[in-house]
């Protein structure tokens, strides 16, 4: 128990400034705890290394910590399971997905158990709080990729495999039901009512996560990209605090009825300025939009 609580504290510190990519922006530790809970329930919690690895499964992929640091803190077996569940982020997204599926069968039983729990947690999030801008087709495509991944690694844990199958079925039904609901015109009608008086004002924040010195060239590029899509916008330089540090940022206020256009613009800015995410704010709610927006 002491080792597991130490792992939870370790993960909470490592992922302290991270949130999930869905609209609800839950603290990332929520996902890690859910994966831990799924693994514990499926294995009766009798393998401490496995539970710790479930808690730390994203720490090498998504933080600055190395496998060697994980091994020093929790042992080689834990580090090995974590590494097996870590993508090579230098590869393009499509190549990472293919590699994940083709290597699944070769992973250890422990690594496949953690991966199955991770996928179940991610699928649940697709229904409750999907990444901004994901269409029904994109959600269904993601679901199909999850099915291919789990099918490639079956035989590790019957309880988790059965739970995945049920989750995948429920998620597909929910996605298709929501798509049908939108096709019937209800969502369009609601948007028209909401926008009947005036236009919504959206804020876009370029967070400068790399702590660069922003120049007039950056400001010009920012304005030019916005001008290609929106007829008018208010742009300014500002200061913000992120990750405990003050940094210069660029900020835009845009009048538009299209949230999809704002999401697409944020993703374009991510790529142009090499940012992991760009923030958008609508009606006082803040959401991060990622260029690499896997769930």
PDB file of C-alpha atoms in Angstrom:
ATOM      1  CA  UNK A   1       0.000   0.000   0.000  1.00  0.00           C
ATOM      2  CA  UNK A   2       2.839   2.389   0.854  1.00  0.00           C
ATOM      3  CA  UNK A   3       4.523   1.747  -2.492  1.00  0.00           C
ATOM      4  CA  UNK A   4       1.260   2.311  -4.354  1.00  0.00           C
ATOM      5  CA  UNK A   5       0.513   5.599  -2.587  1.00  0.00           C
ATOM      6  CA  UNK A   6       4.092   6.665  -3.328  1.00  0.00           C
ATOM      7  CA  UNK A   7       3.461   5.914  -7.011  1.00  0.00           C
ATOM      8  CA  UNK A   8       0.255   7.966  -6.945  1.00  0.00           C
ATOM      9  CA  UNK A   9       2.112  10.922  -5.436  1.00  0.00           C
ATOM     10  CA  UNK A  10       4.889  10.461  -8.022  1.00  0.00           C
ATOM     11  CA  UNK A  11       2.346  10.443 -10.887  1.00  0.00           C
ATOM     12  CA  UNK A  12       0.422  13.412  -9.481  1.00  0.00           C
ATOM     13  CA  UNK A  13       3.595  15.509  -9.389  1.00  0.00           C
ATOM     14  CA  UNK A  14       4.778  14.387 -12.836  1.00  0.00           C
ATOM     15  CA  UNK A  15       1.413  15.134 -14.481  1.00  0.00           C
ATOM     16  CA  UNK A  16       0.524  18.140 -12.281  1.00  0.00           C
ATOM     17  CA  UNK A  17       0.013  20.606 -15.146  1.00  0.00           C
ATOM     18  CA  UNK A  18      -1.651  18.198 -17.567  1.00  0.00           C
ATOM     19  CA  UNK A  19      -5.339  17.739 -18.273  1.00  0.00           C
ATOM     20  CA  UNK A  20      -7.241  15.342 -20.480  1.00  0.00           C
ATOM     21  CA  UNK A  21      -7.946  16.482 -24.025  1.00  0.00           C
ATOM     22  CA  UNK A  22     -11.726  16.354 -23.803  1.00  0.00           C
ATOM     23  CA  UNK A  23     -13.978  19.349 -23.375  1.00  0.00           C
ATOM     24  CA  UNK A  24     -14.281  18.764 -19.613  1.00  0.00           C
ATOM     25  CA  UNK A  25     -10.491  19.149 -19.220  1.00  0.00           C
ATOM     26  CA  UNK A  26     -10.314  16.769 -16.249  1.00  0.00           C
ATOM     27  CA  UNK A  27      -7.012  16.615 -14.338  1.00  0.00           C
ATOM     28  CA  UNK A  28      -4.867  13.942 -15.986  1.00  0.00           C
ATOM     29  CA  UNK A  29      -4.432  12.083 -12.705  1.00  0.00           C
ATOM     30  CA  UNK A  30      -8.136  11.112 -12.981  1.00  0.00           C
ATOM     31  CA  UNK A  31      -7.286   8.968 -16.008  1.00  0.00           C
ATOM     32  CA  UNK A  32      -4.349   7.330 -14.252  1.00  0.00           C
ATOM     33  CA  UNK A  33      -6.472   6.464 -11.222  1.00  0.00           C
ATOM     34  CA  UNK A  34      -9.158   4.983 -13.482  1.00  0.00           C
ATOM     35  CA  UNK A  35      -6.570   2.781 -15.221  1.00  0.00           C
ATOM     36  CA  UNK A  36      -5.215   1.711 -11.825  1.00  0.00           C
ATOM     37  CA  UNK A  37      -8.733   0.840 -10.652  1.00  0.00           C
ATOM     38  CA  UNK A  38      -9.474  -1.194 -13.795  1.00  0.00           C
ATOM     39  CA  UNK A  39      -6.249  -3.186 -13.448  1.00  0.00           C
ATOM     40  CA  UNK A  40      -6.767  -3.761  -9.719  1.00  0.00           C
ATOM     41  CA  UNK A  41     -10.306  -5.057 -10.220  1.00  0.00           C
ATOM     42  CA  UNK A  42      -9.326  -7.335 -13.115  1.00  0.00           C
ATOM     43  CA  UNK A  43      -6.326  -8.868 -11.321  1.00  0.00           C
ATOM     44  CA  UNK A  44      -7.550  -8.833  -7.691  1.00  0.00           C
ATOM     45  CA  UNK A  45      -4.743  -6.371  -6.934  1.00  0.00           C
ATOM     46  CA  UNK A  46      -2.181  -9.040  -6.095  1.00  0.00           C
ATOM     47  CA  UNK A  47       0.705  -7.688  -8.227  1.00  0.00           C
ATOM     48  CA  UNK A  48       2.042  -4.437  -6.778  1.00  0.00           C
ATOM     49  CA  UNK A  49       4.472  -3.806  -9.652  1.00  0.00           C
ATOM     50  CA  UNK A  50       1.589  -4.106 -12.132  1.00  0.00           C
ATOM     51  CA  UNK A  51      -0.551  -1.636 -10.172  1.00  0.00           C
ATOM     52  CA  UNK A  52       2.321   0.846  -9.960  1.00  0.00           C
ATOM     53  CA  UNK A  53       2.999   0.487 -13.697  1.00  0.00           C
ATOM     54  CA  UNK A  54      -0.693   1.150 -14.404  1.00  0.00           C
ATOM     55  CA  UNK A  55      -0.437   4.352 -12.381  1.00  0.00           C
ATOM     56  CA  UNK A  56       2.747   5.449 -14.165  1.00  0.00           C
ATOM     57  CA  UNK A  57       1.951   4.153 -17.652  1.00  0.00           C
ATOM     58  CA  UNK A  58       2.130   7.603 -19.312  1.00  0.00           C
ATOM     59  CA  UNK A  59       4.949   9.139 -17.295  1.00  0.00           C
ATOM     60  CA  UNK A  60       7.711   8.406 -19.836  1.00  0.00           C
ATOM     61  CA  UNK A  61       5.616   9.252 -22.907  1.00  0.00           C
ATOM     62  CA  UNK A  62       3.990  12.437 -21.614  1.00  0.00           C
ATOM     63  CA  UNK A  63       6.469  13.995 -19.165  1.00  0.00           C
ATOM     64  CA  UNK A  64      10.173  14.779 -19.036  1.00  0.00           C
ATOM     65  CA  UNK A  65      10.905  11.782 -16.796  1.00  0.00           C
ATOM     66  CA  UNK A  66      12.976   8.938 -18.236  1.00  0.00           C
ATOM     67  CA  UNK A  67      12.681   5.185 -17.930  1.00  0.00           C
ATOM     68  CA  UNK A  68      15.886   5.218 -15.885  1.00  0.00           C
ATOM     69  CA  UNK A  69      14.274   7.563 -13.358  1.00  0.00           C
ATOM     70  CA  UNK A  70      11.223   5.320 -13.110  1.00  0.00           C
ATOM     71  CA  UNK A  71      13.483   2.294 -12.609  1.00  0.00           C
ATOM     72  CA  UNK A  72      15.461   4.090  -9.900  1.00  0.00           C
ATOM     73  CA  UNK A  73      12.242   4.955  -8.069  1.00  0.00           C
ATOM     74  CA  UNK A  74      10.213   1.752  -8.528  1.00  0.00           C
ATOM     75  CA  UNK A  75      12.418  -0.956 -10.031  1.00  0.00           C
ATOM     76  CA  UNK A  76      13.256  -2.389 -13.429  1.00  0.00           C
ATOM     77  CA  UNK A  77      10.044  -4.414 -13.882  1.00  0.00           C
ATOM     78  CA  UNK A  78       7.825  -1.386 -13.377  1.00  0.00           C
ATOM     79  CA  UNK A  79       9.983   0.661 -15.771  1.00  0.00           C
ATOM     80  CA  UNK A  80       9.861  -2.114 -18.379  1.00  0.00           C
ATOM     81  CA  UNK A  81       6.041  -2.254 -18.325  1.00  0.00           C
ATOM     82  CA  UNK A  82       5.868   1.544 -18.589  1.00  0.00           C
ATOM     83  CA  UNK A  83       8.285   1.579 -21.547  1.00  0.00           C
ATOM     84  CA  UNK A  84       6.223  -1.108 -23.316  1.00  0.00           C
ATOM     85  CA  UNK A  85       3.242   1.248 -23.037  1.00  0.00           C
ATOM     86  CA  UNK A  86       5.117   4.338 -24.264  1.00  0.00           C
ATOM     87  CA  UNK A  87       4.926   5.481 -27.883  1.00  0.00           C
ATOM     88  CA  UNK A  88       7.901   6.921 -29.725  1.00  0.00           C
ATOM     89  CA  UNK A  89       6.648  10.498 -29.969  1.00  0.00           C
ATOM     90  CA  UNK A  90       9.197  11.344 -32.665  1.00  0.00           C
ATOM     91  CA  UNK A  91       7.193   9.233 -35.145  1.00  0.00           C
ATOM     92  CA  UNK A  92       4.210  10.634 -37.106  1.00  0.00           C
ATOM     93  CA  UNK A  93       0.820   9.897 -35.529  1.00  0.00           C
ATOM     94  CA  UNK A  94      -0.296   7.345 -38.157  1.00  0.00           C
ATOM     95  CA  UNK A  95       2.987   5.467 -37.866  1.00  0.00           C
ATOM     96  CA  UNK A  96       2.669   5.399 -34.084  1.00  0.00           C
ATOM     97  CA  UNK A  97      -0.796   3.877 -34.402  1.00  0.00           C
ATOM     98  CA  UNK A  98       0.392   1.183 -36.819  1.00  0.00           C
ATOM     99  CA  UNK A  99       3.389   0.356 -34.618  1.00  0.00           C
ATOM    100  CA  UNK A 100       1.151   0.139 -31.541  1.00  0.00           C
ATOM    101  CA  UNK A 101      -1.037  -2.500 -33.237  1.00  0.00           C
ATOM    102  CA  UNK A 102       1.720  -4.526 -34.905  1.00  0.00           C
ATOM    103  CA  UNK A 103       3.738  -4.844 -31.684  1.00  0.00           C
ATOM    104  CA  UNK A 104       0.826  -5.495 -29.310  1.00  0.00           C
ATOM    105  CA  UNK A 105       1.068  -9.299 -29.509  1.00  0.00           C
ATOM    106  CA  UNK A 106       4.768  -9.188 -28.608  1.00  0.00           C
ATOM    107  CA  UNK A 107       4.274  -7.216 -25.398  1.00  0.00           C
ATOM    108  CA  UNK A 108       4.406  -8.890 -22.000  1.00  0.00           C
ATOM    109  CA  UNK A 109       1.151  -9.995 -20.394  1.00  0.00           C
ATOM    110  CA  UNK A 110       1.509  -7.236 -17.801  1.00  0.00           C
ATOM    111  CA  UNK A 111       1.956  -4.552 -20.479  1.00  0.00           C
ATOM    112  CA  UNK A 112      -1.086  -5.786 -22.408  1.00  0.00           C
ATOM    113  CA  UNK A 113      -3.196  -5.683 -19.240  1.00  0.00           C
ATOM    114  CA  UNK A 114      -2.204  -2.051 -18.634  1.00  0.00           C
ATOM    115  CA  UNK A 115      -2.833  -1.146 -22.278  1.00  0.00           C
ATOM    116  CA  UNK A 116      -6.304  -2.705 -22.240  1.00  0.00           C
ATOM    117  CA  UNK A 117      -7.237  -0.708 -19.136  1.00  0.00           C
ATOM    118  CA  UNK A 118      -5.837   2.444 -20.761  1.00  0.00           C
ATOM    119  CA  UNK A 119      -7.931   1.888 -23.889  1.00  0.00           C
ATOM    120  CA  UNK A 120     -11.113   1.247 -21.883  1.00  0.00           C
ATOM    121  CA  UNK A 121     -10.584   4.502 -19.988  1.00  0.00           C
ATOM    122  CA  UNK A 122      -9.996   6.405 -23.225  1.00  0.00           C
ATOM    123  CA  UNK A 123     -13.100   4.945 -24.866  1.00  0.00           C
ATOM    124  CA  UNK A 124     -15.265   5.966 -21.923  1.00  0.00           C
ATOM    125  CA  UNK A 125     -13.934   9.505 -22.295  1.00  0.00           C
ATOM    126  CA  UNK A 126     -14.878   9.608 -25.986  1.00  0.00           C
ATOM    127  CA  UNK A 127     -18.562   9.543 -24.982  1.00  0.00           C
ATOM    128  CA  UNK A 128     -18.426  11.642 -21.827  1.00  0.00           C
ATOM    129  CA  UNK A 129     -15.899  14.285 -22.920  1.00  0.00           C
ATOM    130  CA  UNK A 130     -14.462  13.901 -26.452  1.00  0.00           C
ATOM    131  CA  UNK A 131     -11.716  16.178 -27.799  1.00  0.00           C
ATOM    132  CA  UNK A 132     -13.110  19.402 -29.236  1.00  0.00           C
ATOM    133  CA  UNK A 133     -14.116  19.179 -32.891  1.00  0.00           C
ATOM    134  CA  UNK A 134     -14.318  15.384 -33.142  1.00  0.00           C
ATOM    135  CA  UNK A 135     -17.093  14.315 -35.527  1.00  0.00           C
ATOM    136  CA  UNK A 136     -19.036  11.061 -35.193  1.00  0.00           C
ATOM    137  CA  UNK A 137     -16.956   9.564 -38.022  1.00  0.00           C
ATOM    138  CA  UNK A 138     -13.729  10.439 -36.264  1.00  0.00           C
ATOM    139  CA  UNK A 139     -14.957   8.892 -33.005  1.00  0.00           C
ATOM    140  CA  UNK A 140     -15.974   5.714 -34.866  1.00  0.00           C
ATOM    141  CA  UNK A 141     -12.574   5.603 -36.568  1.00  0.00           C
ATOM    142  CA  UNK A 142     -10.876   5.880 -33.187  1.00  0.00           C
ATOM    143  CA  UNK A 143     -13.094   3.091 -31.854  1.00  0.00           C
ATOM    144  CA  UNK A 144     -12.126   0.832 -34.762  1.00  0.00           C
ATOM    145  CA  UNK A 145      -8.441   1.458 -34.050  1.00  0.00           C
ATOM    146  CA  UNK A 146      -9.013   0.481 -30.410  1.00  0.00           C
ATOM    147  CA  UNK A 147     -10.703  -2.745 -31.488  1.00  0.00           C
ATOM    148  CA  UNK A 148      -7.780  -3.626 -33.747  1.00  0.00           C
ATOM    149  CA  UNK A 149      -5.326  -2.963 -30.924  1.00  0.00           C
ATOM    150  CA  UNK A 150      -7.167  -5.086 -28.353  1.00  0.00           C
ATOM    151  CA  UNK A 151      -7.754  -7.910 -30.845  1.00  0.00           C
ATOM    152  CA  UNK A 152      -4.007  -7.986 -31.493  1.00  0.00           C
ATOM    153  CA  UNK A 153      -3.259  -8.515 -27.814  1.00  0.00           C
ATOM    154  CA  UNK A 154      -6.006 -10.872 -26.643  1.00  0.00           C
ATOM    155  CA  UNK A 155      -5.177 -13.611 -24.176  1.00  0.00           C
ATOM    156  CA  UNK A 156      -3.783 -11.420 -21.409  1.00  0.00           C
ATOM    157  CA  UNK A 157      -6.834 -11.012 -19.155  1.00  0.00           C
ATOM    158  CA  UNK A 158     -10.330 -12.336 -19.857  1.00  0.00           C
ATOM    159  CA  UNK A 159     -12.022  -9.917 -17.459  1.00  0.00           C
ATOM    160  CA  UNK A 160     -10.606  -6.819 -19.158  1.00  0.00           C
ATOM    161  CA  UNK A 161     -11.240  -8.227 -22.628  1.00  0.00           C
ATOM    162  CA  UNK A 162     -14.916  -8.794 -21.796  1.00  0.00           C
ATOM    163  CA  UNK A 163     -15.153  -5.304 -20.308  1.00  0.00           C
ATOM    164  CA  UNK A 164     -13.561  -3.824 -23.431  1.00  0.00           C
ATOM    165  CA  UNK A 165     -16.025  -5.641 -25.707  1.00  0.00           C
ATOM    166  CA  UNK A 166     -18.980  -4.325 -23.708  1.00  0.00           C
ATOM    167  CA  UNK A 167     -17.506  -0.823 -23.533  1.00  0.00           C
ATOM    168  CA  UNK A 168     -16.835  -0.765 -27.282  1.00  0.00           C
ATOM    169  CA  UNK A 169     -20.426  -1.857 -27.989  1.00  0.00           C
ATOM    170  CA  UNK A 170     -21.873   0.768 -25.660  1.00  0.00           C
ATOM    171  CA  UNK A 171     -19.624   3.506 -27.046  1.00  0.00           C
ATOM    172  CA  UNK A 172     -20.543   2.694 -30.654  1.00  0.00           C
ATOM    173  CA  UNK A 173     -24.251   2.822 -29.812  1.00  0.00           C
ATOM    174  CA  UNK A 174     -23.814   6.159 -28.038  1.00  0.00           C
ATOM    175  CA  UNK A 175     -21.854   7.678 -30.940  1.00  0.00           C
ATOM    176  CA  UNK A 176     -24.380   6.541 -33.529  1.00  0.00           C
ATOM    177  CA  UNK A 177     -27.311   7.698 -31.412  1.00  0.00           C
ATOM    178  CA  UNK A 178     -25.727  11.129 -31.012  1.00  0.00           C
ATOM    179  CA  UNK A 179     -24.991  11.339 -34.741  1.00  0.00           C
ATOM    180  CA  UNK A 180     -28.617  10.525 -35.538  1.00  0.00           C
ATOM    181  CA  UNK A 181     -29.752  13.126 -32.997  1.00  0.00           C
ATOM    182  CA  UNK A 182     -27.676  15.789 -34.733  1.00  0.00           C
ATOM    183  CA  UNK A 183     -28.828  14.752 -38.216  1.00  0.00           C
ATOM    184  CA  UNK A 184     -32.423  15.268 -37.137  1.00  0.00           C
ATOM    185  CA  UNK A 185     -31.606  18.949 -36.879  1.00  0.00           C
ATOM    186  CA  UNK A 186     -31.877  19.519 -33.143  1.00  0.00           C
ATOM    187  CA  UNK A 187     -28.254  20.632 -32.708  1.00  0.00           C
ATOM    188  CA  UNK A 188     -28.490  23.041 -35.644  1.00  0.00           C
ATOM    189  CA  UNK A 189     -31.703  24.558 -34.285  1.00  0.00           C
ATOM    190  CA  UNK A 190     -30.146  25.059 -30.862  1.00  0.00           C
ATOM    191  CA  UNK A 191     -27.117  26.805 -32.380  1.00  0.00           C
ATOM    192  CA  UNK A 192     -29.394  29.132 -34.343  1.00  0.00           C
ATOM    193  CA  UNK A 193     -31.308  30.076 -31.198  1.00  0.00           C
ATOM    194  CA  UNK A 194     -28.133  30.651 -29.216  1.00  0.00           C
ATOM    195  CA  UNK A 195     -26.725  32.910 -31.919  1.00  0.00           C
ATOM    196  CA  UNK A 196     -29.917  34.814 -32.672  1.00  0.00           C
ATOM    197  CA  UNK A 197     -28.686  37.975 -30.938  1.00  0.00           C
ATOM    198  CA  UNK A 198     -25.166  39.011 -31.861  1.00  0.00           C
ATOM    199  CA  UNK A 199     -22.211  36.753 -32.496  1.00  0.00           C
ATOM    200  CA  UNK A 200     -20.233  34.754 -29.986  1.00  0.00           C
ATOM    201  CA  UNK A 201     -16.791  36.069 -29.120  1.00  0.00           C
ATOM    202  CA  UNK A 202     -14.112  33.384 -28.953  1.00  0.00           C
ATOM    203  CA  UNK A 203     -10.663  33.839 -27.437  1.00  0.00           C
ATOM    204  CA  UNK A 204      -7.600  32.051 -28.735  1.00  0.00           C
ATOM    205  CA  UNK A 205      -4.464  31.885 -26.592  1.00  0.00           C
ATOM    206  CA  UNK A 206      -1.063  31.026 -28.082  1.00  0.00           C
ATOM    207  CA  UNK A 207       0.561  29.801 -24.837  1.00  0.00           C
ATOM    208  CA  UNK A 208       4.268  29.975 -25.775  1.00  0.00           C
ATOM    209  CA  UNK A 209       5.051  26.797 -23.879  1.00  0.00           C
ATOM    210  CA  UNK A 210       8.641  26.954 -25.128  1.00  0.00           C
ATOM    211  CA  UNK A 211       9.225  30.345 -23.435  1.00  0.00           C
ATOM    212  CA  UNK A 212      10.433  31.919 -26.679  1.00  0.00           C
ATOM    213  CA  UNK A 213      10.910  35.638 -27.141  1.00  0.00           C
ATOM    214  CA  UNK A 214       7.966  36.638 -29.338  1.00  0.00           C
ATOM    215  CA  UNK A 215       8.901  38.983 -32.164  1.00  0.00           C
ATOM    216  CA  UNK A 216       7.080  41.209 -34.637  1.00  0.00           C
ATOM    217  CA  UNK A 217       7.500  38.366 -37.132  1.00  0.00           C
ATOM    218  CA  UNK A 218       5.532  36.077 -34.799  1.00  0.00           C
ATOM    219  CA  UNK A 219       2.820  38.700 -34.410  1.00  0.00           C
ATOM    220  CA  UNK A 220       2.616  39.215 -38.173  1.00  0.00           C
ATOM    221  CA  UNK A 221       2.380  35.469 -38.793  1.00  0.00           C
ATOM    222  CA  UNK A 222      -0.333  35.173 -36.136  1.00  0.00           C
ATOM    223  CA  UNK A 223      -2.366  37.950 -37.783  1.00  0.00           C
ATOM    224  CA  UNK A 224      -1.901  36.592 -41.290  1.00  0.00           C
ATOM    225  CA  UNK A 225      -3.108  33.110 -40.331  1.00  0.00           C
ATOM    226  CA  UNK A 226      -6.194  34.557 -38.636  1.00  0.00           C
ATOM    227  CA  UNK A 227      -6.924  36.869 -41.582  1.00  0.00           C
ATOM    228  CA  UNK A 228      -7.120  33.950 -44.010  1.00  0.00           C
ATOM    229  CA  UNK A 229     -10.225  32.655 -42.217  1.00  0.00           C
ATOM    230  CA  UNK A 230     -11.821  35.482 -40.247  1.00  0.00           C
ATOM    231  CA  UNK A 231     -12.704  38.930 -41.664  1.00  0.00           C
ATOM    232  CA  UNK A 232     -11.864  40.662 -38.390  1.00  0.00           C
ATOM    233  CA  UNK A 233     -10.182  39.922 -35.074  1.00  0.00           C
ATOM    234  CA  UNK A 234      -8.619  41.792 -32.185  1.00  0.00           C
ATOM    235  CA  UNK A 235      -5.033  40.695 -31.568  1.00  0.00           C
ATOM    236  CA  UNK A 236      -2.759  41.636 -28.699  1.00  0.00           C
ATOM    237  CA  UNK A 237       0.402  40.631 -26.916  1.00  0.00           C
ATOM    238  CA  UNK A 238      -0.049  39.733 -23.257  1.00  0.00           C
ATOM    239  CA  UNK A 239       1.608  38.013 -20.325  1.00  0.00           C
ATOM    240  CA  UNK A 240       0.386  34.750 -18.800  1.00  0.00           C
ATOM    241  CA  UNK A 241       1.390  32.313 -16.099  1.00  0.00           C
ATOM    242  CA  UNK A 242       1.672  28.697 -17.191  1.00  0.00           C
ATOM    243  CA  UNK A 243       3.516  25.886 -15.434  1.00  0.00           C
ATOM    244  CA  UNK A 244       4.364  28.337 -12.658  1.00  0.00           C
ATOM    245  CA  UNK A 245       6.244  30.723 -14.927  1.00  0.00           C
ATOM    246  CA  UNK A 246       5.416  34.078 -16.482  1.00  0.00           C
ATOM    247  CA  UNK A 247       5.663  34.110 -20.264  1.00  0.00           C
ATOM    248  CA  UNK A 248       4.686  36.352 -23.193  1.00  0.00           C
ATOM    249  CA  UNK A 249       1.711  35.089 -25.207  1.00  0.00           C
ATOM    250  CA  UNK A 250      -0.405  36.123 -28.179  1.00  0.00           C
ATOM    251  CA  UNK A 251      -4.153  36.541 -27.738  1.00  0.00           C
ATOM    252  CA  UNK A 252      -6.958  36.914 -30.311  1.00  0.00           C
ATOM    253  CA  UNK A 253     -10.639  37.774 -29.869  1.00  0.00           C
ATOM    254  CA  UNK A 254     -12.752  36.576 -32.788  1.00  0.00           C
ATOM    255  CA  UNK A 255     -16.456  37.031 -33.565  1.00  0.00           C
ATOM    256  CA  UNK A 256     -17.909  33.973 -35.269  1.00  0.00           C
ATOM    257  CA  UNK A 257     -20.814  31.538 -35.015  1.00  0.00           C
ATOM    258  CA  UNK A 258     -18.597  28.598 -35.988  1.00  0.00           C
ATOM    259  CA  UNK A 259     -16.946  26.784 -33.107  1.00  0.00           C
ATOM    260  CA  UNK A 260     -15.556  24.304 -35.645  1.00  0.00           C
ATOM    261  CA  UNK A 261     -13.663  27.139 -37.351  1.00  0.00           C
ATOM    262  CA  UNK A 262     -12.134  28.149 -34.012  1.00  0.00           C
ATOM    263  CA  UNK A 263     -11.032  24.564 -33.317  1.00  0.00           C
ATOM    264  CA  UNK A 264      -9.509  24.244 -36.795  1.00  0.00           C
ATOM    265  CA  UNK A 265      -7.706  27.570 -36.350  1.00  0.00           C
ATOM    266  CA  UNK A 266      -6.297  26.505 -32.987  1.00  0.00           C
ATOM    267  CA  UNK A 267      -4.985  23.276 -34.514  1.00  0.00           C
ATOM    268  CA  UNK A 268      -3.400  25.229 -37.380  1.00  0.00           C
ATOM    269  CA  UNK A 269      -1.694  27.560 -34.894  1.00  0.00           C
ATOM    270  CA  UNK A 270      -0.352  24.555 -32.978  1.00  0.00           C
ATOM    271  CA  UNK A 271       1.404  23.344 -36.111  1.00  0.00           C
ATOM    272  CA  UNK A 272       2.634  26.740 -37.326  1.00  0.00           C
ATOM    273  CA  UNK A 273       4.086  27.770 -33.963  1.00  0.00           C
ATOM    274  CA  UNK A 274       5.133  24.256 -32.893  1.00  0.00           C
ATOM    275  CA  UNK A 275       2.928  24.344 -29.790  1.00  0.00           C
ATOM    276  CA  UNK A 276       1.669  21.175 -28.105  1.00  0.00           C
ATOM    277  CA  UNK A 277      -1.673  22.884 -27.546  1.00  0.00           C
ATOM    278  CA  UNK A 278      -3.473  26.194 -28.092  1.00  0.00           C
ATOM    279  CA  UNK A 279      -6.154  27.406 -25.683  1.00  0.00           C
ATOM    280  CA  UNK A 280      -9.611  28.600 -26.722  1.00  0.00           C
ATOM    281  CA  UNK A 281     -12.314  30.181 -24.571  1.00  0.00           C
ATOM    282  CA  UNK A 282     -16.026  30.286 -25.330  1.00  0.00           C
ATOM    283  CA  UNK A 283     -18.638  31.680 -22.919  1.00  0.00           C
ATOM    284  CA  UNK A 284     -16.079  31.717 -20.143  1.00  0.00           C
ATOM    285  CA  UNK A 285     -15.099  28.044 -20.615  1.00  0.00           C
ATOM    286  CA  UNK A 286     -11.489  27.238 -21.470  1.00  0.00           C
ATOM    287  CA  UNK A 287     -10.473  24.226 -23.576  1.00  0.00           C
ATOM    288  CA  UNK A 288      -7.085  23.152 -24.878  1.00  0.00           C
ATOM    289  CA  UNK A 289      -6.962  22.188 -28.559  1.00  0.00           C
ATOM    290  CA  UNK A 290      -4.132  19.829 -29.495  1.00  0.00           C
ATOM    291  CA  UNK A 291      -2.482  19.386 -32.875  1.00  0.00           C
ATOM    292  CA  UNK A 292      -2.015  15.735 -32.008  1.00  0.00           C
ATOM    293  CA  UNK A 293      -5.480  15.330 -30.517  1.00  0.00           C
ATOM    294  CA  UNK A 294      -5.685  11.604 -29.682  1.00  0.00           C
ATOM    295  CA  UNK A 295      -7.973  10.984 -26.772  1.00  0.00           C
TER     296      UNK A 295
END
